Amino acid sequence: MEYVVCPYCNIGWVDKPYTVEDYQRCGLAAAGLTALRAEHPGVAWYTGSGHLRDSRPFWSAVGQGVDGAYQPREMCEHVEHHGGVKPRWKLRQRPQCR
């Protein structure tokens, strides 16, 4: 599972909650998402990418009652595209013209 939480916006994005085939449909990915929410109370959860057709029922089921419901959403300006939160100095940096 890959995730990032923005401490400024209280929004989290999670992607790729993968379980090896022998253990799929045993509730391990859902349990991992539950544990992640417990570690970050008060965070609304989304995904950073679209949902594949096969995974839509999974996201719908695990999103029940979750703020954000694991719907696709663009990342905020505080989050690096490759993951992680930008350092404060980078948030204040103005874009350079080329």
PDB file of C-alpha atoms in Angstrom:
ATOM      1  CA  MET A   1       0.000   0.000   0.000  1.00  0.00           C
ATOM      2  CA  GLU A   2       1.218   3.476  -0.826  1.00  0.00           C
ATOM      3  CA  TYR A   3      -0.117   6.523   0.989  1.00  0.00           C
ATOM      4  CA  VAL A   4       0.595  10.140   1.847  1.00  0.00           C
ATOM      5  CA  VAL A   5      -1.134  12.416   4.349  1.00  0.00           C
ATOM      6  CA  CYS A   6      -1.125  16.210   4.067  1.00  0.00           C
ATOM      7  CA  PRO A   7      -0.838  17.639   7.594  1.00  0.00           C
ATOM      8  CA  TYR A   8      -2.036  21.040   6.343  1.00  0.00           C
ATOM      9  CA  CYS A   9      -5.269  19.876   4.676  1.00  0.00           C
ATOM     10  CA  ASN A  10      -6.002  16.733   6.764  1.00  0.00           C
ATOM     11  CA  ILE A  11      -6.401  14.770   3.552  1.00  0.00           C
ATOM     12  CA  GLY A  12      -4.828  11.403   2.805  1.00  0.00           C
ATOM     13  CA  TRP A  13      -4.380   9.554  -0.460  1.00  0.00           C
ATOM     14  CA  VAL A  14      -3.912   5.818  -0.657  1.00  0.00           C
ATOM     15  CA  ASP A  15      -3.190   3.643  -3.671  1.00  0.00           C
ATOM     16  CA  LYS A  16      -2.232   0.074  -4.442  1.00  0.00           C
ATOM     17  CA  PRO A  17      -3.511  -1.828  -1.393  1.00  0.00           C
ATOM     18  CA  TYR A  18      -2.175  -5.034  -2.919  1.00  0.00           C
ATOM     19  CA  THR A  19      -2.353  -8.491  -1.389  1.00  0.00           C
ATOM     20  CA  VAL A  20      -0.688 -11.544  -2.955  1.00  0.00           C
ATOM     21  CA  GLU A  21      -3.159 -13.712  -4.839  1.00  0.00           C
ATOM     22  CA  ASP A  22      -3.314 -16.560  -2.298  1.00  0.00           C
ATOM     23  CA  TYR A  23      -4.579 -14.093   0.343  1.00  0.00           C
ATOM     24  CA  GLN A  24      -6.841 -11.874  -1.742  1.00  0.00           C
ATOM     25  CA  ARG A  25     -10.447 -11.554  -0.573  1.00  0.00           C
ATOM     26  CA  CYS A  26      -9.461 -12.393   3.006  1.00  0.00           C
ATOM     27  CA  GLY A  27      -9.864  -8.835   4.317  1.00  0.00           C
ATOM     28  CA  LEU A  28      -6.164  -8.022   4.640  1.00  0.00           C
ATOM     29  CA  ALA A  29      -6.256  -4.874   2.459  1.00  0.00           C
ATOM     30  CA  ALA A  30      -9.362  -3.620   4.265  1.00  0.00           C
ATOM     31  CA  ALA A  31      -7.657  -4.296   7.611  1.00  0.00           C
ATOM     32  CA  GLY A  32      -4.613  -2.349   6.436  1.00  0.00           C
ATOM     33  CA  LEU A  33      -6.807   0.613   5.483  1.00  0.00           C
ATOM     34  CA  THR A  34      -8.539   0.442   8.873  1.00  0.00           C
ATOM     35  CA  ALA A  35      -5.172   0.499  10.640  1.00  0.00           C
ATOM     36  CA  LEU A  36      -4.040   3.442   8.511  1.00  0.00           C
ATOM     37  CA  ARG A  37      -7.170   5.415   9.428  1.00  0.00           C
ATOM     38  CA  ALA A  38      -6.564   4.626  13.115  1.00  0.00           C
ATOM     39  CA  GLU A  39      -3.024   6.032  12.842  1.00  0.00           C
ATOM     40  CA  HIS A  40      -4.360   9.225  11.239  1.00  0.00           C
ATOM     41  CA  PRO A  41      -7.654  10.172  12.926  1.00  0.00           C
ATOM     42  CA  GLY A  42      -9.618  13.048  11.427  1.00  0.00           C
ATOM     43  CA  VAL A  43      -8.176  12.582   7.932  1.00  0.00           C
ATOM     44  CA  ALA A  44     -10.422  12.367   4.853  1.00  0.00           C
ATOM     45  CA  TRP A  45      -9.199   9.566   2.566  1.00  0.00           C
ATOM     46  CA  TYR A  46      -9.044   9.545  -1.229  1.00  0.00           C
ATOM     47  CA  THR A  47      -7.107   7.788  -3.960  1.00  0.00           C
ATOM     48  CA  GLY A  48      -4.661   9.587  -6.197  1.00  0.00           C
ATOM     49  CA  SER A  49      -5.616   7.657  -9.295  1.00  0.00           C
ATOM     50  CA  GLY A  50      -8.709   6.321 -10.982  1.00  0.00           C
ATOM     51  CA  HIS A  51     -10.180   3.006  -9.960  1.00  0.00           C
ATOM     52  CA  LEU A  52      -9.794   0.041 -12.278  1.00  0.00           C
ATOM     53  CA  ARG A  53     -13.082  -1.600 -13.175  1.00  0.00           C
ATOM     54  CA  ASP A  54     -12.231  -4.746 -11.188  1.00  0.00           C
ATOM     55  CA  SER A  55     -11.372  -2.728  -8.071  1.00  0.00           C
ATOM     56  CA  ARG A  56     -14.472  -0.499  -7.938  1.00  0.00           C
ATOM     57  CA  PRO A  57     -16.464  -2.882  -5.699  1.00  0.00           C
ATOM     58  CA  PHE A  58     -13.508  -3.048  -3.292  1.00  0.00           C
ATOM     59  CA  TRP A  59     -13.164   0.734  -3.032  1.00  0.00           C
ATOM     60  CA  SER A  60     -16.923   1.115  -2.653  1.00  0.00           C
ATOM     61  CA  ALA A  61     -17.015  -1.418   0.186  1.00  0.00           C
ATOM     62  CA  VAL A  62     -14.021  -0.050   2.128  1.00  0.00           C
ATOM     63  CA  GLY A  63     -15.158   3.541   1.563  1.00  0.00           C
ATOM     64  CA  GLN A  64     -18.482   3.097   3.380  1.00  0.00           C
ATOM     65  CA  GLY A  65     -18.577   5.559   6.283  1.00  0.00           C
ATOM     66  CA  VAL A  66     -15.097   6.944   5.552  1.00  0.00           C
ATOM     67  CA  ASP A  67     -14.638  10.690   5.032  1.00  0.00           C
ATOM     68  CA  GLY A  68     -13.628  11.012   1.378  1.00  0.00           C
ATOM     69  CA  ALA A  69     -14.848   7.458   0.671  1.00  0.00           C
ATOM     70  CA  TYR A  70     -11.612   6.658  -1.197  1.00  0.00           C
ATOM     71  CA  GLN A  71     -12.865   8.493  -4.267  1.00  0.00           C
ATOM     72  CA  PRO A  72     -10.275   9.712  -6.800  1.00  0.00           C
ATOM     73  CA  ARG A  73      -9.036  13.235  -6.054  1.00  0.00           C
ATOM     74  CA  GLU A  74      -6.114  15.365  -7.184  1.00  0.00           C
ATOM     75  CA  MET A  75      -3.382  15.855  -4.627  1.00  0.00           C
ATOM     76  CA  CYS A  76      -3.121  19.226  -2.914  1.00  0.00           C
ATOM     77  CA  GLU A  77      -0.293  21.682  -3.529  1.00  0.00           C
ATOM     78  CA  HIS A  78       1.531  20.498  -0.389  1.00  0.00           C
ATOM     79  CA  VAL A  79       2.177  16.987  -1.699  1.00  0.00           C
ATOM     80  CA  GLU A  80       4.958  15.983  -4.097  1.00  0.00           C
ATOM     81  CA  HIS A  81       3.761  14.091  -7.157  1.00  0.00           C
ATOM     82  CA  HIS A  82       6.087  11.181  -6.347  1.00  0.00           C
ATOM     83  CA  GLY A  83       4.812  11.077  -2.759  1.00  0.00           C
ATOM     84  CA  GLY A  84       5.588  12.785   0.497  1.00  0.00           C
ATOM     85  CA  VAL A  85       4.844  16.255   1.785  1.00  0.00           C
ATOM     86  CA  LYS A  86       6.910  19.133   0.426  1.00  0.00           C
ATOM     87  CA  PRO A  87       9.263  20.734   2.952  1.00  0.00           C
ATOM     88  CA  ARG A  88       8.234  24.170   4.239  1.00  0.00           C
ATOM     89  CA  TRP A  89      10.988  25.935   2.302  1.00  0.00           C
ATOM     90  CA  LYS A  90       9.678  24.487  -0.940  1.00  0.00           C
ATOM     91  CA  LEU A  91       6.116  25.584  -0.174  1.00  0.00           C
ATOM     92  CA  ARG A  92       7.260  29.183   0.016  1.00  0.00           C
ATOM     93  CA  GLN A  93       9.367  28.937  -3.138  1.00  0.00           C
ATOM     94  CA  ARG A  94       8.061  30.775  -6.182  1.00  0.00           C
ATOM     95  CA  PRO A  95       8.071  28.902  -9.492  1.00  0.00           C
ATOM     96  CA  GLN A  96      10.940  29.906 -11.757  1.00  0.00           C
ATOM     97  CA  CYS A  97      10.239  30.959 -15.325  1.00  0.00           C
ATOM     98  CA  ARG A  98      12.241  29.204 -18.011  1.00  0.00           C
TER      99      ARG A  98
END
